[in-house]
Short mmCIF file of C-alpha atoms and ligand atoms in Angstrom, two decimals:
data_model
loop_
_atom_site.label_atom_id
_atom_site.label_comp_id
_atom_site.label_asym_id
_atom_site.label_seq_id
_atom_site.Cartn_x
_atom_site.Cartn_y
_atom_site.Cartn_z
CA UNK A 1 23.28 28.30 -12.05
CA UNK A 2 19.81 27.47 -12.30
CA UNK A 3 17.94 29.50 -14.97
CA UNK A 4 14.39 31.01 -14.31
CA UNK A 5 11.25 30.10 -16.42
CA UNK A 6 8.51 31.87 -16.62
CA UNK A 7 5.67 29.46 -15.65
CA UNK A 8 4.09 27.73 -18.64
CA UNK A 9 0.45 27.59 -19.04
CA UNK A 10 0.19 24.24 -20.19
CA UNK A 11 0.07 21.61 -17.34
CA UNK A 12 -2.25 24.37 -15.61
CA UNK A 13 -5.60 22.93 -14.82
CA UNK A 14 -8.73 24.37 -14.87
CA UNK A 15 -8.91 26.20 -10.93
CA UNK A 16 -4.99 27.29 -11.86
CA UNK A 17 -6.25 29.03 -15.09
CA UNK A 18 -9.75 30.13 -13.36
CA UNK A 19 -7.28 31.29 -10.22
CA UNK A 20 -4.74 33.38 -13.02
CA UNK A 21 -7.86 35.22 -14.57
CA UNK A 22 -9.08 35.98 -11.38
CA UNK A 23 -5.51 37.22 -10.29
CA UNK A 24 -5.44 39.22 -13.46
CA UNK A 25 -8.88 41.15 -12.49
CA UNK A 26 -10.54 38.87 -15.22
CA UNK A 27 -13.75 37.00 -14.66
CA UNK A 28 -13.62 33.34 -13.60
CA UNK A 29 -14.90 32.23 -17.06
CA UNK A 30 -11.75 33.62 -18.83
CA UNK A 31 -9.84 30.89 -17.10
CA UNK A 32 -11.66 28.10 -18.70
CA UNK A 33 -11.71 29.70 -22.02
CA UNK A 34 -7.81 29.23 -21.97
CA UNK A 35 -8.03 25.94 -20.47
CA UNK A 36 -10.45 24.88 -23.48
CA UNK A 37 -8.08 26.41 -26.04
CA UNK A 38 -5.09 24.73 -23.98
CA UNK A 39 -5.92 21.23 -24.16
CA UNK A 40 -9.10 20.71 -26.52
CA UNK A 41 -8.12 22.75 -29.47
CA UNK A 42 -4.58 22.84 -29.10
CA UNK A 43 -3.57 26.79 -29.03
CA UNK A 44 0.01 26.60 -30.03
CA UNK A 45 0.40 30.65 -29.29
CA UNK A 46 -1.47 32.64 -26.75
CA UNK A 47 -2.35 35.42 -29.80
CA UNK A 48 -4.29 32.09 -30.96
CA UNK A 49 -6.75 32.48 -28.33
CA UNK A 50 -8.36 35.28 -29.75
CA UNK A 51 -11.67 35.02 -27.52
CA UNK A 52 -9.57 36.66 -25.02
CA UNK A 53 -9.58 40.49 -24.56
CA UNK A 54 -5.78 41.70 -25.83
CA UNK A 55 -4.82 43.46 -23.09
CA UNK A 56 -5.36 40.17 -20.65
CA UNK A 57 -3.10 38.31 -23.89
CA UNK A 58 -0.60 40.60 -23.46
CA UNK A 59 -0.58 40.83 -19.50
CA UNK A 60 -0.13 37.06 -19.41
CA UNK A 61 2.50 37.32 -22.48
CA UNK A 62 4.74 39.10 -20.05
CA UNK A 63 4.26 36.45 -17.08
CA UNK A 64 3.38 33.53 -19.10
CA UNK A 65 4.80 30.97 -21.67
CA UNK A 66 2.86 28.82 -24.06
CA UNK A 67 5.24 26.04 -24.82
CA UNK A 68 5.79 22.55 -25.83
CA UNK A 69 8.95 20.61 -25.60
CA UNK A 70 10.63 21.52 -28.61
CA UNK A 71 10.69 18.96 -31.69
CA UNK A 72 14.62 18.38 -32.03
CA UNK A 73 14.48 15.22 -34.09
CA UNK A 74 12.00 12.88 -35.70
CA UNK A 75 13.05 9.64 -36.61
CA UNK A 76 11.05 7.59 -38.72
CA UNK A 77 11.04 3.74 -38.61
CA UNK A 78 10.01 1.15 -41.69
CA UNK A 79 7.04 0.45 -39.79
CA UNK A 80 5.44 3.96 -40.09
CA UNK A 81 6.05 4.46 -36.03
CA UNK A 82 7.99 7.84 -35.67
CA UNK A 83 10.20 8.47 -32.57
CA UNK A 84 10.50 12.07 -31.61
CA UNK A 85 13.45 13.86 -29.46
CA UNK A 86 12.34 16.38 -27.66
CA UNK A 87 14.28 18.93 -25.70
CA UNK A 88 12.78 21.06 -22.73
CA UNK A 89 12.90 24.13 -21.29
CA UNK A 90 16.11 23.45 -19.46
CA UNK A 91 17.82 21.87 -21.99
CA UNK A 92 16.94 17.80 -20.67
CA UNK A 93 16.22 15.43 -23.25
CA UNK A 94 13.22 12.75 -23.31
CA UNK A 95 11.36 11.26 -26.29
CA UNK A 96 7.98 10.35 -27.93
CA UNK A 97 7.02 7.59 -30.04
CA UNK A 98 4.35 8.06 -32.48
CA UNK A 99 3.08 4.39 -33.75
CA UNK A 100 0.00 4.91 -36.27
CA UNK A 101 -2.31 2.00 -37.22
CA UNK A 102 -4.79 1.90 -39.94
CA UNK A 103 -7.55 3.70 -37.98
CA UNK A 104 -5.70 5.03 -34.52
CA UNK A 105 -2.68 5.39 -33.45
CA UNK A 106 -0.80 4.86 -29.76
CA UNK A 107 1.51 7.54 -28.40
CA UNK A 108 3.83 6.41 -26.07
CA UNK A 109 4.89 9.49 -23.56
CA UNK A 110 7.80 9.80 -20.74
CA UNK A 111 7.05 10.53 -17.52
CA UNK A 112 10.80 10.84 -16.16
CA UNK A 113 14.25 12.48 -17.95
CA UNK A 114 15.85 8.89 -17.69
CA UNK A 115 15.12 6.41 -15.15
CA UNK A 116 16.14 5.00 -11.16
CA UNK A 117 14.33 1.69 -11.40
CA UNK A 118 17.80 0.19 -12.68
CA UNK A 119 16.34 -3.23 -15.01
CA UNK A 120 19.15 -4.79 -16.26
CA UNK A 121 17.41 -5.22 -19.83
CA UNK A 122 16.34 -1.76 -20.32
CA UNK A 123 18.27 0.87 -22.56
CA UNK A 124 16.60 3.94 -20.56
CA UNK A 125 17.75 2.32 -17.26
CA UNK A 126 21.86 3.34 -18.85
CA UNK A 127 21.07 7.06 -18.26
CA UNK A 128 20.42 7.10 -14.22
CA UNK A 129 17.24 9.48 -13.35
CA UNK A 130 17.77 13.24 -14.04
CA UNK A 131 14.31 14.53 -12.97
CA UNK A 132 10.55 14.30 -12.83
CA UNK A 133 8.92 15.57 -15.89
CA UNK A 134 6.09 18.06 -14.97
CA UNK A 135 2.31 17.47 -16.08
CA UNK A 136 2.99 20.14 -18.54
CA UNK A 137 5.68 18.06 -20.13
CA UNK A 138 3.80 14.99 -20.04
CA UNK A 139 0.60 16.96 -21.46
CA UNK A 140 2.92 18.62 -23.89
CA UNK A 141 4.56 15.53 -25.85
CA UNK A 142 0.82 14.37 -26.40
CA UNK A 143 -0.31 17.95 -27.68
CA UNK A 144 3.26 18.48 -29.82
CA UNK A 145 2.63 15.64 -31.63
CA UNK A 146 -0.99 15.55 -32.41
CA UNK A 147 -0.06 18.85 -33.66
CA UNK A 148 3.02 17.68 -35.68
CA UNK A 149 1.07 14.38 -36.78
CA UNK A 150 -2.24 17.09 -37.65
CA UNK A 151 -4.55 15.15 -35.99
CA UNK A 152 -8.06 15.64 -36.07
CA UNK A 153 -9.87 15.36 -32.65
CA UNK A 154 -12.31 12.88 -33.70
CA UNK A 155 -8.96 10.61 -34.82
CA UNK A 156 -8.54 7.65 -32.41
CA UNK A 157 -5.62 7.87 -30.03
CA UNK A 158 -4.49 5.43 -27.66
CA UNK A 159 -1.56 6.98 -24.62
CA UNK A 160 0.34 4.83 -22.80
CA UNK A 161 3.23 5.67 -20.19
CA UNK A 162 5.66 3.24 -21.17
CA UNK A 163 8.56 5.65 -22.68
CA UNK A 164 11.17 7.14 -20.62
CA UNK A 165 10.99 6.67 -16.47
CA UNK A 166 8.75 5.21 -14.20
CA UNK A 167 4.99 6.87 -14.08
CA UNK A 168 4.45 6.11 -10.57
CA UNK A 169 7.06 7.19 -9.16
CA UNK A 170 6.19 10.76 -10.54
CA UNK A 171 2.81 9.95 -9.69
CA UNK A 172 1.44 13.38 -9.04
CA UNK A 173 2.04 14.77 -12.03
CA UNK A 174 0.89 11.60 -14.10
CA UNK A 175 -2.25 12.00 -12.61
CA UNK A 176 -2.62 15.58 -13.08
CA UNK A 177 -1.10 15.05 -16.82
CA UNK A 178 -3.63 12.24 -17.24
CA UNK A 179 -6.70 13.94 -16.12
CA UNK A 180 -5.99 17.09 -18.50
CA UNK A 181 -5.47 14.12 -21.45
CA UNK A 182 -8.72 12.70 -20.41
CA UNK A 183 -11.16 15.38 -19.70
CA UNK A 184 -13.91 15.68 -22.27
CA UNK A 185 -13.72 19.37 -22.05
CA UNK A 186 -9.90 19.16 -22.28
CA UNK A 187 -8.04 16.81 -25.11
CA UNK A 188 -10.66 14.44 -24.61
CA UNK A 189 -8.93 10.80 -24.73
CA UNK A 190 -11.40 8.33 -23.09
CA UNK A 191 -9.38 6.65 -19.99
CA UNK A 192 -10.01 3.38 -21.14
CA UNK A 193 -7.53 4.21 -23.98
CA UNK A 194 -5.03 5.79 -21.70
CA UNK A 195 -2.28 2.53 -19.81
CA UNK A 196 0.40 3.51 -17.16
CA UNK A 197 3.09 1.18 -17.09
CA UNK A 198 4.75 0.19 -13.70
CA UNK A 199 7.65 -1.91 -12.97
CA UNK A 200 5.94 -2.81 -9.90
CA UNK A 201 5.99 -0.15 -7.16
CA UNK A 202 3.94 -1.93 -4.62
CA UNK A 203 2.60 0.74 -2.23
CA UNK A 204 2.07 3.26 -5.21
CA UNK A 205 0.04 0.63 -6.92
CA UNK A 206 -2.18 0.56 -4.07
CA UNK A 207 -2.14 5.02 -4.27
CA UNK A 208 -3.31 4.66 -8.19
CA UNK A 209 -5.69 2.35 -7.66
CA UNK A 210 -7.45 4.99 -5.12
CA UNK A 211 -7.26 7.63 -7.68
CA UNK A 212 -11.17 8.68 -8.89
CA UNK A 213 -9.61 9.27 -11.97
CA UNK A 214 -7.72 6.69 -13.23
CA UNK A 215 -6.36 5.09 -16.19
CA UNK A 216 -5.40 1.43 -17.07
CA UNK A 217 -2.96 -0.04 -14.94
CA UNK A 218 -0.04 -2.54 -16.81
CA UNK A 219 2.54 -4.27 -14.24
CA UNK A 220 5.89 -5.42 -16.05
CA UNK A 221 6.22 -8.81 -14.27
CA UNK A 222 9.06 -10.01 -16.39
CA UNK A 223 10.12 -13.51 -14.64
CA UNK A 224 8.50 -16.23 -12.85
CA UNK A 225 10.54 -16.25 -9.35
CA UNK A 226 11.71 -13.95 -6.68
CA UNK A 227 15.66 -14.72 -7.77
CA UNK A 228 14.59 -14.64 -11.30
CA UNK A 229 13.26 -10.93 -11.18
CA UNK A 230 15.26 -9.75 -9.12
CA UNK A 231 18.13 -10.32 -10.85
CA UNK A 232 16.12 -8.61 -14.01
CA UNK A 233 14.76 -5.85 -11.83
CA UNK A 234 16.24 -4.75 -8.44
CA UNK A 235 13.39 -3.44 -7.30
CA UNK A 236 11.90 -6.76 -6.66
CA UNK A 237 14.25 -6.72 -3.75
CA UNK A 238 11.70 -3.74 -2.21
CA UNK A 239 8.45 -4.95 -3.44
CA UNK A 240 9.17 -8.93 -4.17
CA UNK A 241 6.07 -11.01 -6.01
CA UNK A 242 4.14 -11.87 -2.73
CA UNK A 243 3.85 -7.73 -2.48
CA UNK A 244 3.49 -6.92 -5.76
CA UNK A 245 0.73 -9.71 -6.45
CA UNK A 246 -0.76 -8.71 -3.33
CA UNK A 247 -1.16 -5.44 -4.60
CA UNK A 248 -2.72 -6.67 -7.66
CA UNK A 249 -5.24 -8.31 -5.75
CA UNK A 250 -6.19 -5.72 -4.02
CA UNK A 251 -6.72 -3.15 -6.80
CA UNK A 252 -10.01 -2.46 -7.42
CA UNK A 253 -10.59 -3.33 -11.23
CA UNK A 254 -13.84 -2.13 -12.80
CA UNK A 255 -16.39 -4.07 -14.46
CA UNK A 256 -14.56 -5.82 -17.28
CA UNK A 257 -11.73 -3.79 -16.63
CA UNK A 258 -8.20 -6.30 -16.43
CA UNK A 259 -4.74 -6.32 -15.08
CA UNK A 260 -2.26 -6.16 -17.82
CA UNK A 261 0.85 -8.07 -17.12
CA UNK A 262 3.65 -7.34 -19.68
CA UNK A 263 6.58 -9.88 -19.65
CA UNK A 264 9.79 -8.99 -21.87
CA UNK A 265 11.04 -12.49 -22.68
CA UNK A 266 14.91 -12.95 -22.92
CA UNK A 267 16.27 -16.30 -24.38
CA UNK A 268 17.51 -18.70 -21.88
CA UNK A 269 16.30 -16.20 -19.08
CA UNK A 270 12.65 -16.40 -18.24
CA UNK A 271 11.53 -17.90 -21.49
CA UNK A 272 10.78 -21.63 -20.33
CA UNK A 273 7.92 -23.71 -20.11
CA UNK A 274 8.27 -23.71 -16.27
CA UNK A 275 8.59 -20.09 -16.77
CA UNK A 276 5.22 -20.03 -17.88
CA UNK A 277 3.90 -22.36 -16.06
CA UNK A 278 4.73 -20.43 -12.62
CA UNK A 279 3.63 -17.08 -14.05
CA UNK A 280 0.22 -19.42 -14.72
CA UNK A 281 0.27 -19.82 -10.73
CA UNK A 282 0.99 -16.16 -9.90
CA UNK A 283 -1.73 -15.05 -11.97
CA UNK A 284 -4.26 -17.61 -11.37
CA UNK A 285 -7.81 -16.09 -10.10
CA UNK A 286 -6.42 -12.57 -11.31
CA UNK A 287 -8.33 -10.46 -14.00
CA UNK A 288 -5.44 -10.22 -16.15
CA UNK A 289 -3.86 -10.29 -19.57
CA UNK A 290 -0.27 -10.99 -20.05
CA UNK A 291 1.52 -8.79 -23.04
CA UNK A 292 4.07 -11.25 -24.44
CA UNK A 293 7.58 -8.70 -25.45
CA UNK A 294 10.19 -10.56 -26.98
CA UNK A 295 13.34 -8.71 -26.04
CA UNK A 296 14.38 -5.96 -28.21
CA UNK A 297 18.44 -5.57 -28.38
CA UNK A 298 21.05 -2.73 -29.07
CA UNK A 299 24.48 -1.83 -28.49
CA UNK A 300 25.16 -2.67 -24.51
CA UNK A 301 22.92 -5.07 -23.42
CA UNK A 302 23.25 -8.59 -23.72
CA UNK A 303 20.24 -10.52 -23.99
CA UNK A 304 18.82 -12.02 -26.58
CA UNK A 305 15.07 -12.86 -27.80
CA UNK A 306 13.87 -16.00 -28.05
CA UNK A 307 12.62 -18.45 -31.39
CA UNK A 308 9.15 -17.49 -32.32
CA UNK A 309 7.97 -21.06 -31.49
CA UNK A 310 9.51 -20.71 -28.23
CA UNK A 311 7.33 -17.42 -27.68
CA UNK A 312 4.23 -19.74 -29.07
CA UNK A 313 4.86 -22.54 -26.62
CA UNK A 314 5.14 -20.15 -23.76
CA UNK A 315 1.91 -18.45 -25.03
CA UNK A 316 -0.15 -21.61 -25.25
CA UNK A 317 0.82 -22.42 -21.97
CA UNK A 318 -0.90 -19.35 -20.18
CA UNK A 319 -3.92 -19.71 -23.07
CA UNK A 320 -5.11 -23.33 -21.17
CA UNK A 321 -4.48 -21.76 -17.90
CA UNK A 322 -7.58 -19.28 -19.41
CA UNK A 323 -4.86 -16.33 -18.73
CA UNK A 324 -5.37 -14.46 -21.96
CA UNK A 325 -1.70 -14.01 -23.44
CA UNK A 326 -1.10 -11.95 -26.59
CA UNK A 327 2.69 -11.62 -28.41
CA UNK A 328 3.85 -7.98 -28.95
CA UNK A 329 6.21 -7.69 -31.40
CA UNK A 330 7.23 -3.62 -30.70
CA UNK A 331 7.62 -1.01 -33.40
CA UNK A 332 10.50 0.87 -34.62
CA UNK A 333 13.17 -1.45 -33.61
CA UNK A 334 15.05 -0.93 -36.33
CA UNK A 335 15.20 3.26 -34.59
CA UNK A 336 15.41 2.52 -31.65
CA UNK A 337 12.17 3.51 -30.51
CA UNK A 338 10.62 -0.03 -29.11
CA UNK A 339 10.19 -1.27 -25.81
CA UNK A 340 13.51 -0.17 -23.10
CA UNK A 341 15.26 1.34 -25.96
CA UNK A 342 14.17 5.04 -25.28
CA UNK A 343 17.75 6.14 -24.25
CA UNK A 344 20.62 7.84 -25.52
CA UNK A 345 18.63 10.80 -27.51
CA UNK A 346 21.96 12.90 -28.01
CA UNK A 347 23.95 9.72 -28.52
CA UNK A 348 21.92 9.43 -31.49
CA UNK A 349 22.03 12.95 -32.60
CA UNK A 350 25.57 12.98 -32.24
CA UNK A 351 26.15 9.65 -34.38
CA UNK A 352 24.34 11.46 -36.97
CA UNK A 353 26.30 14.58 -36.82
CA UNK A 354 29.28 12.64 -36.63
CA UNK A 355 29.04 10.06 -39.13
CA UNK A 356 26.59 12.12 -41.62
CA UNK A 357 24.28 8.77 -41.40
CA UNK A 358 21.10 8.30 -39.29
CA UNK A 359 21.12 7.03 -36.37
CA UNK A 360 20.88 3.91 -36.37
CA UNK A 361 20.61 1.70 -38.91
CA UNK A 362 18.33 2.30 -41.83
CA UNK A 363 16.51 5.01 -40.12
CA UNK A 364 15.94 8.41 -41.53
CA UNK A 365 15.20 11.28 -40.32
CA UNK A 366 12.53 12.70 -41.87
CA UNK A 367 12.30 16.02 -40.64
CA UNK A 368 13.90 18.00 -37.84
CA UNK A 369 12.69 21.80 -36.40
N1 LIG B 1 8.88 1.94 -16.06
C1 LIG B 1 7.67 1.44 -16.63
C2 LIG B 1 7.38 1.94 -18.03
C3 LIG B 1 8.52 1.97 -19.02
S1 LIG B 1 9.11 0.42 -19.64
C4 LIG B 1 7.65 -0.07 -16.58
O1 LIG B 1 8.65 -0.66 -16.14
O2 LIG B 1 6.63 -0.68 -16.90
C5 LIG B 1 7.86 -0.15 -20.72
C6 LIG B 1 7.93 -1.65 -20.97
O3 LIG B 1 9.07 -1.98 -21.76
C7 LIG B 1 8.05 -2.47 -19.70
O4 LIG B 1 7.13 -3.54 -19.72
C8 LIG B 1 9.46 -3.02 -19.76
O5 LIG B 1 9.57 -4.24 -19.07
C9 LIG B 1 9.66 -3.15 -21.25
N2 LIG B 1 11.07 -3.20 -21.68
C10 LIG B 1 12.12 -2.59 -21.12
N3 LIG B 1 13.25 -2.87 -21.79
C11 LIG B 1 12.91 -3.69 -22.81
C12 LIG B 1 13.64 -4.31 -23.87
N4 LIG B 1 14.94 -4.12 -24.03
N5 LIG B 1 12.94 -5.10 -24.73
C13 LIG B 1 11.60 -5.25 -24.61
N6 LIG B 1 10.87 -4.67 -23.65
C14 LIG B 1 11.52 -3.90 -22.75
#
């Protein structure tokens, strides 16, 4: 049985909303007062969004939600970084992660409920795909938790697409999720602070880059040869390295804009100097970075990271090949919440009913709705 929603207005954009007030016998302008109240001030209830007349409030009450994926957990790590579980309308799963700085903060969204790309390192990749998440979704994580975390407009907040699933392979709704995230008269996040993550879906690559409004762009290369990553990622079998760099090369970066190449490192795997070495070669003449990951581990997976001076050597490497290459050591390992390990939400939550303990490790959880 599949149960019936009504639609939610968040993930509408600014012709849907102009096209519902119209439909409503409302003026066009009513439309982009809700989509102003939607996305740049964060109107959590539709009686919130008072400069509309009640009886249009009430009409769209009966047709309408206002929702956000419901706050079901929130874990927070040593580090400050705080992962949340979220549960949607129909009962799926996906998760959040919240990692403040000093002066910003990222917030790392899902674009999928689980994943298809299959990478044999990644915790997310254990659950299979269950579905696209809408824009709504997507938009909603960011709003629930700059409205959990109280965030002030004017704070600095960095999104990336590197949770749950793979972004371009829900690419439509990533967009429209992006350009509701990015709009100054919507939530306002400059693009240049906004990264999707792919593992490397050649001819989509190609799509994004085409897209007049796009964010950052971060490929996770992850090995050095065709065997090599495929082996890692079985999608390299589709779109090998030839593809996948030529797709690269043909994306149109902006001024000073740059490729980011992220490459989880795995002792004894892809972590040696001829590792490096080749990735030197299949970068060379590319605007590009290269994110250094070392592995993070959990229950199931059996890689390891490597030494810190092994991560150094392999950095220094790339550095006198002028590739810039900078080591990311990930938050909230010790929850869960880094790199791959967005996976088994209701694992967790069961552990913790079970056992009375947090899940895992020294987490706690701080606060639940
Ligand atoms: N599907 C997208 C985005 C999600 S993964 C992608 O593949 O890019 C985000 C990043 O985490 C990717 O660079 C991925 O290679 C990395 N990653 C996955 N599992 C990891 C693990 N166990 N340790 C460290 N990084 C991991």
């Amino acid at each position: 049985m599949t149960a019936k929603f009504n639609p939610n207005l968040v993930g509408m954009d600014r012709q849907e909303l102009e096209q519902l007030a119209l439909r409503h016998g409302q003026p066009v302008y009513r439309g982009r007062q809700i989509y102003t109240a939607l996305y740049a001030r964060g109107a959590r209830r539709l009686d919130e969004i008072t400069e509309l007349p009640r009886s249009f409030r009430e009409a769209l009450a009966e047709r309408h939600l206002l929702t956000y994926p419901q706050v079901k957990g929130r874990i927070a790590s040593r580090d400050g970084s705080v992962r949340y579980l979220l549960e949607l309308q129909d009962g799926a799963a996906i998760e959040t992660v919240f990692m403040p700085e000093r002066h910003r903060a990222t917030l790392c969204l899902s674009s999928q409920v689980g994943c298809a790309v299959n990478c044999r390192f990644c915790f997310t990749a254990l659950l299979g795909l269950e579905r696209n998440l809408t824009a709504g979704e997507i938009v909603g994580q960011a709003l629930g938790v700059i409205a959990h975390e109280r965030l002030r407009q004017e704070f600095r907040l960095n999104v990336v697409l590197m949770g749950m699933g793979e972004p371009l392979l829900n690419l439509a709704q990533v967009m429209k999720a992006v350009r509701l995230l990015a709009d100054p008269e919507g939530t306002g996040i400059p693009l240049r602070r906004i990264t999707v993550s792919t593992a490397g879906i050649a001819p989509k690559i190609l799509e994004f880059g085409r897209q007049p409004v796009r964010p950052k762009l971060a490929i996770s290369l992850n090995a050095s040869t065709d065997e090599q990553r495929t082996a890692l990622m079985p999608i390299n079998r589709k779109y090998p390295l030839r593809q996948l760099l030529a797709a690269c090369r043909a994306y149109p970066l902006r001024p000073r804009e740059r490729l980011t190449f992220e490459y989880v490192m795995m002792e004894g795997v892809n972590d040696s100097d001829d590792d490096a070495a080749r990735v030197g070669e299949l970068l060379a003449g590319l605007r590009a970075k290269v994110n250094l990951i070392p592995y993070n581990g959990g229950p199931g997976l059996a890689y390891r990271p490597p030494s810190l001076s092994r991560v150094l050597a392999f950095q220094q490497i790339l550095t006198r090949r002028n590739i810039p290459a900078f080591i990311r050591i990930s938050r909230g390992q010790d929850i869960m919440a880094a790199c791959g390990q967005l996976s088994l939400a209701r694992a967790g939550q069961e552990a913790e009913r079970d056992s009375g303990a947090t899940f895992p490790g020294r987490a706690s959880l701080a606060e639940s709705q």
